[in-house]
Amino acid sequence: NIFIKGDYTHSGGTIQKSSANVNADGIIRFNGTSTVLDASGTISNSINIYVNNGDTLLLGSNVFGSTYTANFTLENGATLGVGHPSGLLSSGASGNLQVTGTRSYGKDANYIYNGTAAQVTGSGLPDSVNDFSVNNTTSDVSLSQSLNIGGTLGLLSGRLNPLSYNLKITSAGSIGTVNTGSYVNGKLIRHVAAAPGTLGYPIGTSTGYTPVSIDFSSVTSPGAVSVVSNDKIGRAH
């Protein structure tokens, strides 16, 4: 087993198990705050890769695992930084992770989309996650499917485009940091508890930020309220 707390560079050669252990799984565990700097080498003989609960793996725009015969598991409570334009896929040779084994992305894990070009979330992103952040320094991030956020939505840099999908902050969720120029470009759904006070909707259009605040103090039973923006108005449903 290999435990990695810092940066990961594998620019050549092969990591494999010895012939004496061909029937036992090998393991690489990321158990700190790690950045993939180069993953152009090879992993063979079923060495499985884990990101531990509470730890972070930042992939940048690197393709991780195109030469790896391995499974990848992002444990619940772990954090994954996704920088590839195609995001995360469950199989196939596209996106940040391309291991040829099973790819498991925790529904209670945290995801940061922090690329430097336009991104889609990818079909591998679970339909429910804990924290979800957009921190794309030059462009937008677009959903590839509907998404429920049970933790915190962070809007740090770049717009989040739901497109035709539902983007929902669930009963346990909240909205964290919202920076100028980073907002939901379209429809945002929020859970509304009984008498929660005023809730904000950090929405906007293709031309700018047009946030909405609604006072729900008189609400007597929980439900969900969506606010959708277009180029002319913000419209509540």
Short mmCIF file of C-alpha atoms in Angstrom, two decimals:
data_model
loop_
_atom_site.label_atom_id
_atom_site.label_comp_id
_atom_site.label_asym_id
_atom_site.label_seq_id
_atom_site.Cartn_x
_atom_site.Cartn_y
_atom_site.Cartn_z
CA ASN A 1 0.00 0.00 0.00
CA ILE A 2 1.10 3.55 -0.78
CA PHE A 3 -0.22 6.50 1.26
CA ILE A 4 0.21 9.95 -0.33
CA LYS A 5 -0.25 13.16 1.66
CA GLY A 6 1.19 15.59 -0.89
CA ASP A 7 1.73 15.94 -4.63
CA TYR A 8 1.59 12.98 -7.00
CA THR A 9 3.94 12.80 -9.98
CA HIS A 10 4.23 9.64 -12.08
CA SER A 11 5.89 10.68 -15.33
CA GLY A 12 7.14 7.28 -16.50
CA GLY A 13 7.52 3.61 -15.74
CA THR A 14 5.01 1.21 -14.19
CA ILE A 15 3.73 0.74 -10.64
CA GLN A 16 2.66 -2.88 -10.23
CA LYS A 17 2.38 -5.59 -7.63
CA SER A 18 5.00 -8.27 -7.33
CA SER A 19 4.18 -11.67 -8.83
CA ALA A 20 3.88 -13.11 -5.31
CA ASN A 21 0.80 -10.97 -4.68
CA VAL A 22 -1.07 -11.15 -7.98
CA ASN A 23 -4.29 -12.28 -6.25
CA ALA A 24 -4.32 -9.45 -3.71
CA ASP A 25 -5.34 -5.86 -4.42
CA GLY A 26 -2.75 -3.17 -4.10
CA ILE A 27 -3.86 0.25 -2.86
CA ILE A 28 -2.86 3.86 -3.40
CA ARG A 29 -4.56 6.14 -0.86
CA PHE A 30 -4.59 9.92 -1.00
CA ASN A 31 -4.85 10.99 2.63
CA GLY A 32 -3.87 14.63 2.72
CA THR A 33 -4.21 17.54 0.31
CA SER A 34 -2.74 16.25 -2.93
CA THR A 35 -2.30 17.68 -6.41
CA VAL A 36 -1.77 15.51 -9.48
CA LEU A 37 1.19 17.07 -11.28
CA ASP A 38 1.81 14.32 -13.85
CA ALA A 39 0.11 10.95 -14.30
CA SER A 40 1.53 9.81 -17.63
CA GLY A 41 3.09 6.65 -16.20
CA THR A 42 1.33 3.28 -15.89
CA ILE A 43 -0.37 1.36 -13.07
CA SER A 44 -1.08 -2.32 -13.63
CA ASN A 45 -2.19 -5.48 -11.80
CA SER A 46 -5.31 -4.03 -10.12
CA ILE A 47 -3.84 -1.41 -7.84
CA ASN A 48 -6.89 0.46 -6.56
CA ILE A 49 -6.97 4.20 -5.84
CA TYR A 50 -8.83 5.85 -2.95
CA VAL A 51 -9.34 9.41 -1.73
CA ASN A 52 -9.99 9.18 1.99
CA ASN A 53 -12.85 10.78 3.92
CA GLY A 54 -11.73 14.28 4.90
CA ASP A 55 -8.95 14.49 2.33
CA THR A 56 -8.56 16.30 -0.99
CA LEU A 57 -7.31 15.37 -4.45
CA LEU A 58 -6.90 18.20 -6.97
CA LEU A 59 -6.69 16.85 -10.52
CA GLY A 60 -6.28 20.13 -12.39
CA SER A 61 -6.68 19.54 -16.12
CA ASN A 62 -4.59 16.35 -15.99
CA VAL A 63 -5.95 13.10 -17.35
CA PHE A 64 -5.56 10.69 -14.44
CA GLY A 65 -5.55 6.99 -15.17
CA SER A 66 -5.57 6.61 -18.96
CA THR A 67 -2.88 3.94 -18.54
CA TYR A 68 -4.18 2.56 -15.22
CA THR A 69 -5.75 -0.86 -14.76
CA ALA A 70 -7.35 0.17 -11.49
CA ASN A 71 -10.53 1.09 -9.65
CA PHE A 72 -11.01 4.64 -8.33
CA THR A 73 -13.05 5.45 -5.20
CA LEU A 74 -13.84 8.91 -3.89
CA GLU A 75 -15.07 8.24 -0.37
CA ASN A 76 -17.94 10.13 1.23
CA GLY A 77 -16.51 13.20 2.96
CA ALA A 78 -13.57 13.46 0.56
CA THR A 79 -13.04 16.38 -1.85
CA LEU A 80 -12.22 16.17 -5.56
CA GLY A 81 -11.00 19.09 -7.67
CA VAL A 82 -12.10 18.67 -11.30
CA GLY A 83 -10.36 20.76 -13.95
CA HIS A 84 -10.94 18.85 -17.19
CA PRO A 85 -13.37 20.41 -19.71
CA SER A 86 -15.35 17.14 -19.86
CA GLY A 87 -15.63 16.81 -16.06
CA LEU A 88 -16.21 13.33 -14.62
CA LEU A 89 -17.46 10.27 -16.48
CA SER A 90 -18.31 6.84 -15.11
CA SER A 91 -16.49 5.04 -17.93
CA GLY A 92 -14.64 5.69 -21.16
CA ALA A 93 -11.59 7.65 -22.23
CA SER A 94 -12.74 11.18 -21.46
CA GLY A 95 -12.71 13.55 -18.51
CA ASN A 96 -10.27 13.84 -15.63
CA LEU A 97 -10.49 10.19 -14.55
CA GLN A 98 -9.99 7.46 -17.13
CA VAL A 99 -9.06 4.36 -15.12
CA THR A 100 -10.27 1.20 -16.82
CA GLY A 101 -11.82 -0.28 -13.68
CA THR A 102 -14.84 0.93 -11.68
CA ARG A 103 -15.10 4.64 -10.86
CA SER A 104 -17.05 5.36 -7.66
CA TYR A 105 -17.87 8.94 -6.74
CA GLY A 106 -19.39 9.43 -3.27
CA LYS A 107 -22.78 11.11 -3.04
CA ASP A 108 -21.70 12.68 0.25
CA ALA A 109 -18.37 13.84 -1.16
CA ASN A 110 -17.42 17.40 -2.15
CA TYR A 111 -16.72 18.56 -5.71
CA ILE A 112 -14.84 21.65 -6.92
CA TYR A 113 -14.95 22.50 -10.62
CA ASN A 114 -11.86 24.65 -11.01
CA GLY A 115 -10.84 24.46 -14.65
CA THR A 116 -9.41 27.20 -16.85
CA ALA A 117 -11.72 26.60 -19.84
CA ALA A 118 -15.45 25.93 -20.24
CA GLN A 119 -16.49 22.78 -18.37
CA VAL A 120 -19.41 20.37 -18.14
CA THR A 121 -19.92 18.45 -14.93
CA GLY A 122 -19.99 15.13 -16.80
CA SER A 123 -22.33 12.17 -16.54
CA GLY A 124 -20.25 10.60 -13.75
CA LEU A 125 -21.03 13.31 -11.20
CA PRO A 126 -23.65 11.91 -8.77
CA ASP A 127 -27.13 13.43 -8.88
CA SER A 128 -26.74 14.31 -5.18
CA VAL A 129 -23.57 15.65 -3.55
CA ASN A 130 -22.49 17.35 -0.34
CA ASP A 131 -20.61 20.58 -1.15
CA PHE A 132 -20.40 21.79 -4.74
CA SER A 133 -18.23 24.74 -5.81
CA VAL A 134 -17.59 26.55 -9.08
CA ASN A 135 -14.15 28.17 -9.26
CA ASN A 136 -13.44 28.34 -12.98
CA THR A 137 -11.10 31.26 -13.52
CA THR A 138 -11.97 31.98 -17.16
CA SER A 139 -15.30 30.41 -18.14
CA ASP A 140 -18.58 28.70 -17.18
CA VAL A 141 -19.49 25.31 -15.75
CA SER A 142 -22.61 23.62 -17.17
CA LEU A 143 -24.61 20.78 -15.65
CA SER A 144 -24.79 17.46 -17.49
CA GLN A 145 -27.72 16.26 -15.37
CA SER A 146 -29.92 17.51 -12.52
CA LEU A 147 -28.07 18.10 -9.24
CA ASN A 148 -29.14 18.18 -5.58
CA ILE A 149 -26.74 19.89 -3.15
CA GLY A 150 -27.09 18.79 0.47
CA GLY A 151 -24.17 20.85 1.74
CA THR A 152 -22.96 24.24 0.52
CA LEU A 153 -23.09 25.76 -2.95
CA GLY A 154 -20.01 27.92 -3.48
CA LEU A 155 -19.84 30.40 -6.37
CA LEU A 156 -16.25 31.62 -6.37
CA SER A 157 -15.44 32.28 -10.03
CA GLY A 158 -17.31 31.53 -13.26
CA ARG A 159 -21.02 31.08 -13.87
CA LEU A 160 -22.94 27.88 -13.19
CA ASN A 161 -25.32 27.02 -16.03
CA PRO A 162 -28.11 24.57 -15.11
CA LEU A 163 -29.31 24.54 -18.74
CA SER A 164 -32.47 22.39 -18.86
CA TYR A 165 -31.63 20.56 -15.62
CA ASN A 166 -32.77 21.16 -12.04
CA LEU A 167 -30.26 22.66 -9.64
CA LYS A 168 -31.60 22.33 -6.10
CA ILE A 169 -30.35 23.27 -2.65
CA THR A 170 -32.02 20.64 -0.44
CA SER A 171 -33.31 20.93 3.11
CA ALA A 172 -29.85 20.52 4.66
CA GLY A 173 -28.10 22.71 2.11
CA SER A 174 -27.06 26.36 2.06
CA ILE A 175 -25.38 28.93 -0.14
CA GLY A 176 -21.86 29.91 0.83
CA THR A 177 -19.43 32.32 -0.80
CA VAL A 178 -20.76 34.23 -3.82
CA ASN A 179 -18.24 36.44 -5.62
CA THR A 180 -19.01 39.13 -8.18
CA GLY A 181 -19.28 37.56 -11.62
CA SER A 182 -20.04 34.09 -10.26
CA TYR A 183 -23.70 33.10 -10.09
CA VAL A 184 -26.35 30.68 -11.35
CA ASN A 185 -27.19 31.57 -14.93
CA GLY A 186 -30.74 30.18 -15.04
CA LYS A 187 -33.00 28.40 -12.56
CA LEU A 188 -32.16 27.75 -8.92
CA ILE A 189 -34.43 25.75 -6.60
CA ARG A 190 -34.19 26.13 -2.81
CA HIS A 191 -35.86 24.16 -0.06
CA VAL A 192 -38.01 26.46 2.07
CA ALA A 193 -38.64 25.45 5.68
CA ALA A 194 -41.42 26.86 7.81
CA ALA A 195 -40.73 30.58 8.47
CA PRO A 196 -37.05 30.58 7.45
CA GLY A 197 -36.92 34.37 7.05
CA THR A 198 -35.31 35.79 3.90
CA LEU A 199 -33.53 33.51 1.43
CA GLY A 200 -31.27 34.71 -1.34
CA TYR A 201 -31.06 33.39 -4.90
CA PRO A 202 -27.69 34.31 -6.50
CA ILE A 203 -28.94 34.20 -10.09
CA GLY A 204 -28.17 36.20 -13.18
CA THR A 205 -28.30 36.27 -16.95
CA SER A 206 -25.81 36.11 -19.78
CA THR A 207 -25.25 39.84 -19.30
CA GLY A 208 -24.88 40.14 -15.53
CA TYR A 209 -25.75 39.34 -11.94
CA THR A 210 -29.41 39.93 -10.95
CA PRO A 211 -29.86 38.37 -7.48
CA VAL A 212 -33.26 37.86 -5.87
CA SER A 213 -34.18 37.83 -2.16
CA ILE A 214 -37.56 36.55 -0.95
CA ASP A 215 -39.03 36.95 2.52
CA PHE A 216 -40.56 33.62 3.57
CA SER A 217 -41.35 34.66 7.15
CA SER A 218 -45.04 33.84 6.75
CA VAL A 219 -44.50 30.34 5.33
CA THR A 220 -46.19 27.75 7.58
CA SER A 221 -45.17 24.48 5.92
CA PRO A 222 -42.00 23.43 4.07
CA GLY A 223 -41.72 23.19 0.32
CA ALA A 224 -39.48 24.27 -2.55
CA VAL A 225 -39.37 27.51 -4.53
CA SER A 226 -37.50 28.06 -7.78
CA VAL A 227 -36.36 31.35 -9.24
CA VAL A 228 -35.31 31.49 -12.86
CA SER A 229 -33.61 34.35 -14.67
CA ASN A 230 -33.62 35.28 -18.31
CA ASP A 231 -32.19 38.25 -20.17
CA LYS A 232 -35.13 40.48 -19.21
CA ILE A 233 -36.51 39.46 -15.79
CA GLY A 234 -36.11 37.25 -12.75
CA ARG A 235 -39.22 35.12 -12.42
CA ALA A 236 -40.32 33.16 -9.32
CA HIS A 237 -42.32 29.93 -9.53
#
